[in-house]
PDB file of N, CA and C in Angstrom:
ATOM      1  N   VAL A   1      14.482   6.960  14.056  1.00  0.00           N
ATOM      2  CA  VAL A   1      13.408   7.006  13.078  1.00  0.00           C
ATOM      3  C   VAL A   1      12.171   6.360  13.693  1.00  0.00           C
ATOM      4  N   VAL A   2      11.062   7.015  13.541  1.00  0.00           N
ATOM      5  CA  VAL A   2       9.794   6.505  14.040  1.00  0.00           C
ATOM      6  C   VAL A   2       9.125   5.690  12.940  1.00  0.00           C
ATOM      7  N   ASP A   3       8.708   4.484  13.284  1.00  0.00           N
ATOM      8  CA  ASP A   3       7.996   3.611  12.344  1.00  0.00           C
ATOM      9  C   ASP A   3       6.516   3.604  12.676  1.00  0.00           C
ATOM     10  N   THR A   4       5.682   3.711  11.666  1.00  0.00           N
ATOM     11  CA  THR A   4       4.244   3.593  11.833  1.00  0.00           C
ATOM     12  C   THR A   4       3.738   2.609  10.795  1.00  0.00           C
ATOM     13  N   ALA A   5       2.910   1.675  11.226  1.00  0.00           N
ATOM     14  CA  ALA A   5       2.367   0.675  10.307  1.00  0.00           C
ATOM     15  C   ALA A   5       0.948   1.050   9.912  1.00  0.00           C
ATOM     16  N   TYR A   6       0.650   0.884   8.630  1.00  0.00           N
ATOM     17  CA  TYR A   6      -0.710   1.054   8.124  1.00  0.00           C
ATOM     18  C   TYR A   6      -1.343  -0.331   8.192  1.00  0.00           C
ATOM     19  N   PRO A   7      -2.281  -0.553   9.122  1.00  0.00           N
ATOM     20  CA  PRO A   7      -2.738  -1.908   9.412  1.00  0.00           C
ATOM     21  C   PRO A   7      -3.658  -2.564   8.378  1.00  0.00           C
ATOM     22  N   TYR A   8      -4.661  -1.844   7.894  1.00  0.00           N
ATOM     23  CA  TYR A   8      -5.593  -2.507   6.976  1.00  0.00           C
ATOM     24  C   TYR A   8      -6.514  -1.483   6.327  1.00  0.00           C
ATOM     25  N   PRO A   9      -6.595  -1.474   5.010  1.00  0.00           N
ATOM     26  CA  PRO A   9      -7.477  -0.536   4.308  1.00  0.00           C
ATOM     27  C   PRO A   9      -8.892  -1.092   4.191  1.00  0.00           C
ATOM     28  N   SER A  10      -9.670  -0.979   5.235  1.00  0.00           N
ATOM     29  CA  SER A  10     -10.992  -1.606   5.274  1.00  0.00           C
ATOM     30  C   SER A  10     -11.965  -1.047   4.239  1.00  0.00           C
ATOM     31  N   ASP A  11     -11.717   0.149   3.742  1.00  0.00           N
ATOM     32  CA  ASP A  11     -12.636   0.755   2.786  1.00  0.00           C
ATOM     33  C   ASP A  11     -12.236   0.503   1.326  1.00  0.00           C
ATOM     34  N   VAL A  12     -11.225  -0.339   1.103  1.00  0.00           N
ATOM     35  CA  VAL A  12     -10.748  -0.615  -0.250  1.00  0.00           C
ATOM     36  C   VAL A  12     -11.350  -1.923  -0.770  1.00  0.00           C
ATOM     37  N   ASP A  13     -11.947  -1.848  -1.961  1.00  0.00           N
ATOM     38  CA  ASP A  13     -12.438  -3.042  -2.641  1.00  0.00           C
ATOM     39  C   ASP A  13     -11.301  -3.524  -3.540  1.00  0.00           C
ATOM     40  N   PHE A  14     -10.615  -4.573  -3.132  1.00  0.00           N
ATOM     41  CA  PHE A  14      -9.440  -5.052  -3.855  1.00  0.00           C
ATOM     42  C   PHE A  14      -9.774  -5.634  -5.230  1.00  0.00           C
ATOM     43  N   LEU A  15     -11.044  -5.839  -5.513  1.00  0.00           N
ATOM     44  CA  LEU A  15     -11.457  -6.300  -6.836  1.00  0.00           C
ATOM     45  C   LEU A  15     -11.722  -5.131  -7.784  1.00  0.00           C
ATOM     46  N   ASN A  16     -11.703  -3.924  -7.253  1.00  0.00           N
ATOM     47  CA  ASN A  16     -11.959  -2.731  -8.045  1.00  0.00           C
ATOM     48  C   ASN A  16     -10.619  -2.060  -8.380  1.00  0.00           C
ATOM     49  N   PRO A  17     -10.213  -2.069  -9.659  1.00  0.00           N
ATOM     50  CA  PRO A  17      -8.918  -1.488 -10.043  1.00  0.00           C
ATOM     51  C   PRO A  17      -8.750  -0.027  -9.638  1.00  0.00           C
ATOM     52  N   GLU A  18      -9.829   0.753  -9.656  1.00  0.00           N
ATOM     53  CA  GLU A  18      -9.744   2.159  -9.251  1.00  0.00           C
ATOM     54  C   GLU A  18      -9.419   2.278  -7.765  1.00  0.00           C
ATOM     55  N   HIS A  19      -9.997   1.402  -6.949  1.00  0.00           N
ATOM     56  CA  HIS A  19      -9.699   1.420  -5.514  1.00  0.00           C
ATOM     57  C   HIS A  19      -8.234   1.084  -5.266  1.00  0.00           C
ATOM     58  N   VAL A  20      -7.730   0.088  -5.984  1.00  0.00           N
ATOM     59  CA  VAL A  20      -6.324  -0.325  -5.823  1.00  0.00           C
ATOM     60  C   VAL A  20      -5.401   0.816  -6.244  1.00  0.00           C
ATOM     61  N   HIS A  21      -5.710   1.451  -7.360  1.00  0.00           N
ATOM     62  CA  HIS A  21      -4.898   2.583  -7.827  1.00  0.00           C
ATOM     63  C   HIS A  21      -4.898   3.704  -6.784  1.00  0.00           C
ATOM     64  N   SER A  22      -6.060   4.016  -6.236  1.00  0.00           N
ATOM     65  CA  SER A  22      -6.157   5.063  -5.208  1.00  0.00           C
ATOM     66  C   SER A  22      -5.376   4.692  -3.957  1.00  0.00           C
ATOM     67  N   LEU A  23      -5.444   3.433  -3.551  1.00  0.00           N
ATOM     68  CA  LEU A  23      -4.690   2.975  -2.386  1.00  0.00           C
ATOM     69  C   LEU A  23      -3.197   3.198  -2.608  1.00  0.00           C
ATOM     70  N   ILE A  24      -2.699   2.807  -3.781  1.00  0.00           N
ATOM     71  CA  ILE A  24      -1.278   2.967  -4.089  1.00  0.00           C
ATOM     72  C   ILE A  24      -0.892   4.450  -4.062  1.00  0.00           C
ATOM     73  N   ALA A  25      -1.702   5.277  -4.678  1.00  0.00           N
ATOM     74  CA  ALA A  25      -1.415   6.718  -4.723  1.00  0.00           C
ATOM     75  C   ALA A  25      -1.455   7.336  -3.326  1.00  0.00           C
ATOM     76  N   ASP A  26      -2.471   6.993  -2.544  1.00  0.00           N
ATOM     77  CA  ASP A  26      -2.611   7.562  -1.200  1.00  0.00           C
ATOM     78  C   ASP A  26      -1.479   7.122  -0.273  1.00  0.00           C
ATOM     79  N   LEU A  27      -1.127   5.845  -0.329  1.00  0.00           N
ATOM     80  CA  LEU A  27      -0.025   5.362   0.506  1.00  0.00           C
ATOM     81  C   LEU A  27       1.298   6.000   0.093  1.00  0.00           C
ATOM     82  N   SER A  28       1.482   6.204  -1.200  1.00  0.00           N
ATOM     83  CA  SER A  28       2.702   6.847  -1.687  1.00  0.00           C
ATOM     84  C   SER A  28       2.820   8.263  -1.146  1.00  0.00           C
ATOM     85  N   LYS A  29       1.730   9.022  -1.244  1.00  0.00           N
ATOM     86  CA  LYS A  29       1.736  10.400  -0.742  1.00  0.00           C
ATOM     87  C   LYS A  29       2.011  10.435   0.751  1.00  0.00           C
ATOM     88  N   ALA A  30       1.331   9.566   1.489  1.00  0.00           N
ATOM     89  CA  ALA A  30       1.513   9.537   2.947  1.00  0.00           C
ATOM     90  C   ALA A  30       2.941   9.151   3.318  1.00  0.00           C
ATOM     91  N   ALA A  31       3.500   8.169   2.632  1.00  0.00           N
ATOM     92  CA  ALA A  31       4.871   7.727   2.924  1.00  0.00           C
ATOM     93  C   ALA A  31       5.871   8.838   2.659  1.00  0.00           C
ATOM     94  N   GLU A  32       5.637   9.637   1.617  1.00  0.00           N
ATOM     95  CA  GLU A  32       6.524  10.766   1.313  1.00  0.00           C
ATOM     96  C   GLU A  32       6.468  11.817   2.424  1.00  0.00           C
ATOM     97  N   VAL A  33       5.266  12.102   2.919  1.00  0.00           N
ATOM     98  CA  VAL A  33       5.115  13.072   4.012  1.00  0.00           C
ATOM     99  C   VAL A  33       5.817  12.545   5.268  1.00  0.00           C
ATOM    100  N   PHE A  34       5.627  11.283   5.570  1.00  0.00           N
ATOM    101  CA  PHE A  34       6.308  10.684   6.719  1.00  0.00           C
ATOM    102  C   PHE A  34       7.819  10.846   6.571  1.00  0.00           C
ATOM    103  N   ALA A  35       8.341  10.529   5.384  1.00  0.00           N
ATOM    104  CA  ALA A  35       9.781  10.591   5.142  1.00  0.00           C
ATOM    105  C   ALA A  35      10.314  12.016   5.313  1.00  0.00           C
ATOM    106  N   GLU A  36       9.541  13.001   4.871  1.00  0.00           N
ATOM    107  CA  GLU A  36       9.951  14.400   5.021  1.00  0.00           C
ATOM    108  C   GLU A  36      10.128  14.786   6.484  1.00  0.00           C
ATOM    109  N   HIS A  37       9.461  14.064   7.367  1.00  0.00           N
ATOM    110  CA  HIS A  37       9.519  14.356   8.799  1.00  0.00           C
ATOM    111  C   HIS A  37      10.364  13.335   9.567  1.00  0.00           C
ATOM    112  N   GLY A  38      11.185  12.589   8.853  1.00  0.00           N
ATOM    113  CA  GLY A  38      12.085  11.641   9.497  1.00  0.00           C
ATOM    114  C   GLY A  38      11.418  10.386  10.021  1.00  0.00           C
ATOM    115  N   CYS A  39      10.252  10.071   9.488  1.00  0.00           N
ATOM    116  CA  CYS A  39       9.512   8.880   9.926  1.00  0.00           C
ATOM    117  C   CYS A  39       9.342   7.930   8.744  1.00  0.00           C
ATOM    118  N   ARG A  40       8.922   6.707   9.057  1.00  0.00           N
ATOM    119  CA  ARG A  40       8.652   5.706   8.017  1.00  0.00           C
ATOM    120  C   ARG A  40       7.228   5.203   8.151  1.00  0.00           C
ATOM    121  N   LEU A  41       6.590   5.021   7.010  1.00  0.00           N
ATOM    122  CA  LEU A  41       5.272   4.395   6.964  1.00  0.00           C
ATOM    123  C   LEU A  41       5.462   3.007   6.376  1.00  0.00           C
ATOM    124  N   SER A  42       4.993   1.999   7.087  1.00  0.00           N
ATOM    125  CA  SER A  42       5.093   0.606   6.630  1.00  0.00           C
ATOM    126  C   SER A  42       3.697   0.051   6.398  1.00  0.00           C
ATOM    127  N   TYR A  43       3.571  -0.759   5.370  1.00  0.00           N
ATOM    128  CA  TYR A  43       2.300  -1.396   5.055  1.00  0.00           C
ATOM    129  C   TYR A  43       2.313  -2.812   5.599  1.00  0.00           C
ATOM    130  N   HIS A  44       1.304  -3.148   6.392  1.00  0.00           N
ATOM    131  CA  HIS A  44       1.161  -4.490   6.964  1.00  0.00           C
ATOM    132  C   HIS A  44       0.143  -5.247   6.105  1.00  0.00           C
ATOM    133  N   ASN A  45       0.616  -6.242   5.376  1.00  0.00           N
ATOM    134  CA  ASN A  45      -0.302  -6.950   4.472  1.00  0.00           C
ATOM    135  C   ASN A  45      -1.023  -8.113   5.151  1.00  0.00           C
ATOM    136  N   HIS A  46      -2.100  -8.522   4.476  1.00  0.00           N
ATOM    137  CA  HIS A  46      -2.916  -9.664   4.878  1.00  0.00           C
ATOM    138  C   HIS A  46      -3.128 -10.523   3.628  1.00  0.00           C
ATOM    139  N   ALA A  47      -3.833 -11.603   3.762  1.00  0.00           N
ATOM    140  CA  ALA A  47      -4.064 -12.502   2.623  1.00  0.00           C
ATOM    141  C   ALA A  47      -4.834 -11.822   1.489  1.00  0.00           C
ATOM    142  N   ILE A  48      -5.655 -10.826   1.813  1.00  0.00           N
ATOM    143  CA  ILE A  48      -6.476 -10.166   0.797  1.00  0.00           C
ATOM    144  C   ILE A  48      -5.626  -9.520  -0.294  1.00  0.00           C
ATOM    145  N   GLU A  49      -4.405  -9.121   0.029  1.00  0.00           N
ATOM    146  CA  GLU A  49      -3.553  -8.455  -0.954  1.00  0.00           C
ATOM    147  C   GLU A  49      -2.985  -9.411  -2.003  1.00  0.00           C
ATOM    148  N   PHE A  50      -3.322 -10.686  -1.915  1.00  0.00           N
ATOM    149  CA  PHE A  50      -2.892 -11.638  -2.944  1.00  0.00           C
ATOM    150  C   PHE A  50      -3.930 -11.762  -4.060  1.00  0.00           C
ATOM    151  N   ILE A  51      -5.064 -11.034  -3.914  1.00  0.00           N
ATOM    152  CA  ILE A  51      -6.037 -10.943  -5.002  1.00  0.00           C
ATOM    153  C   ILE A  51      -5.351 -10.238  -6.162  1.00  0.00           C
ATOM    154  N   LYS A  52      -5.632 -10.687  -7.380  1.00  0.00           N
ATOM    155  CA  LYS A  52      -4.974 -10.085  -8.546  1.00  0.00           C
ATOM    156  C   LYS A  52      -5.708  -8.832  -9.027  1.00  0.00           C
ATOM    157  N   SER A  53      -4.906  -7.861  -9.406  1.00  0.00           N
ATOM    158  CA  SER A  53      -5.383  -6.614  -9.975  1.00  0.00           C
ATOM    159  C   SER A  53      -4.488  -6.301 -11.165  1.00  0.00           C
ATOM    160  N   HIS A  54      -5.065  -6.192 -12.336  1.00  0.00           N
ATOM    161  CA  HIS A  54      -4.285  -5.991 -13.570  1.00  0.00           C
ATOM    162  C   HIS A  54      -3.261  -7.114 -13.751  1.00  0.00           C
ATOM    163  N   GLY A  55      -3.673  -8.344 -13.424  1.00  0.00           N
ATOM    164  CA  GLY A  55      -2.835  -9.520 -13.663  1.00  0.00           C
ATOM    165  C   GLY A  55      -1.756  -9.786 -12.632  1.00  0.00           C
ATOM    166  N   LYS A  56      -1.688  -8.967 -11.582  1.00  0.00           N
ATOM    167  CA  LYS A  56      -0.668  -9.148 -10.540  1.00  0.00           C
ATOM    168  C   LYS A  56      -1.333  -9.103  -9.173  1.00  0.00           C
ATOM    169  N   PRO A  57      -0.779  -9.802  -8.194  1.00  0.00           N
ATOM    170  CA  PRO A  57      -1.303  -9.648  -6.837  1.00  0.00           C
ATOM    171  C   PRO A  57      -1.194  -8.184  -6.403  1.00  0.00           C
ATOM    172  N   VAL A  58      -2.176  -7.714  -5.671  1.00  0.00           N
ATOM    173  CA  VAL A  58      -2.175  -6.330  -5.191  1.00  0.00           C
ATOM    174  C   VAL A  58      -0.880  -6.030  -4.431  1.00  0.00           C
ATOM    175  N   LEU A  59      -0.413  -6.968  -3.630  1.00  0.00           N
ATOM    176  CA  LEU A  59       0.822  -6.741  -2.881  1.00  0.00           C
ATOM    177  C   LEU A  59       1.996  -6.483  -3.816  1.00  0.00           C
ATOM    178  N   GLN A  60       2.072  -7.215  -4.911  1.00  0.00           N
ATOM    179  CA  GLN A  60       3.141  -6.995  -5.887  1.00  0.00           C
ATOM    180  C   GLN A  60       3.019  -5.606  -6.512  1.00  0.00           C
ATOM    181  N   ARG A  61       1.792  -5.216  -6.841  1.00  0.00           N
ATOM    182  CA  ARG A  61       1.592  -3.869  -7.408  1.00  0.00           C
ATOM    183  C   ARG A  61       1.998  -2.799  -6.411  1.00  0.00           C
ATOM    184  N   LEU A  62       1.664  -3.001  -5.140  1.00  0.00           N
ATOM    185  CA  LEU A  62       2.074  -2.036  -4.117  1.00  0.00           C
ATOM    186  C   LEU A  62       3.594  -1.899  -4.087  1.00  0.00           C
ATOM    187  N   ARG A  63       4.279  -3.017  -4.094  1.00  0.00           N
ATOM    188  CA  ARG A  63       5.747  -2.995  -4.040  1.00  0.00           C
ATOM    189  C   ARG A  63       6.356  -2.360  -5.287  1.00  0.00           C
ATOM    190  N   GLU A  64       5.751  -2.578  -6.437  1.00  0.00           N
ATOM    191  CA  GLU A  64       6.309  -2.064  -7.693  1.00  0.00           C
ATOM    192  C   GLU A  64       5.916  -0.618  -7.993  1.00  0.00           C
ATOM    193  N   GLU A  65       4.702  -0.231  -7.603  1.00  0.00           N
ATOM    194  CA  GLU A  65       4.173   1.053  -8.049  1.00  0.00           C
ATOM    195  C   GLU A  65       4.174   2.142  -6.989  1.00  0.00           C
ATOM    196  N   ALA A  66       4.214   1.775  -5.733  1.00  0.00           N
ATOM    197  CA  ALA A  66       4.186   2.773  -4.666  1.00  0.00           C
ATOM    198  C   ALA A  66       5.552   3.458  -4.533  1.00  0.00           C
ATOM    199  N   SER A  67       5.529   4.584  -3.894  1.00  0.00           N
ATOM    200  CA  SER A  67       6.757   5.316  -3.621  1.00  0.00           C
ATOM    201  C   SER A  67       7.754   4.425  -2.886  1.00  0.00           C
ATOM    202  N   GLN A  68       9.024   4.625  -3.180  1.00  0.00           N
ATOM    203  CA  GLN A  68      10.070   3.858  -2.488  1.00  0.00           C
ATOM    204  C   GLN A  68      10.113   4.223  -1.002  1.00  0.00           C
ATOM    205  N   ALA A  69       9.463   5.319  -0.629  1.00  0.00           N
ATOM    206  CA  ALA A  69       9.416   5.702   0.782  1.00  0.00           C
ATOM    207  C   ALA A  69       8.531   4.759   1.590  1.00  0.00           C
ATOM    208  N   LEU A  70       7.602   4.067   0.919  1.00  0.00           N
ATOM    209  CA  LEU A  70       6.720   3.124   1.618  1.00  0.00           C
ATOM    210  C   LEU A  70       7.474   1.847   1.926  1.00  0.00           C
ATOM    211  N   GLN A  71       7.448   1.460   3.170  1.00  0.00           N
ATOM    212  CA  GLN A  71       8.103   0.224   3.623  1.00  0.00           C
ATOM    213  C   GLN A  71       7.063  -0.876   3.762  1.00  0.00           C
ATOM    214  N   PHE A  72       7.523  -2.096   3.912  1.00  0.00           N
ATOM    215  CA  PHE A  72       6.621  -3.242   4.072  1.00  0.00           C
ATOM    216  C   PHE A  72       7.056  -4.069   5.264  1.00  0.00           C
ATOM    217  N   GLU A  73       6.065  -4.596   5.983  1.00  0.00           N
ATOM    218  CA  GLU A  73       6.359  -5.454   7.134  1.00  0.00           C
ATOM    219  C   GLU A  73       6.424  -6.896   6.703  1.00  0.00           C
TER     220      GLU A  73
END
């Protein structure tokens, strides 16, 4: 299995709920495509993902709301 890490979403404003929602949706779609081809997409987090969005850290929302195909480093 080939692993690929998504290093950092530089164009995402983590204080903007719409940006966070789009990030979750986009990573989910990408992880599903990777999985269909026998690969894994992993998300590499940084301190910025501990900013809260809808009352939870963004990292927690990613883990709870993203596709199960998305892995985490």
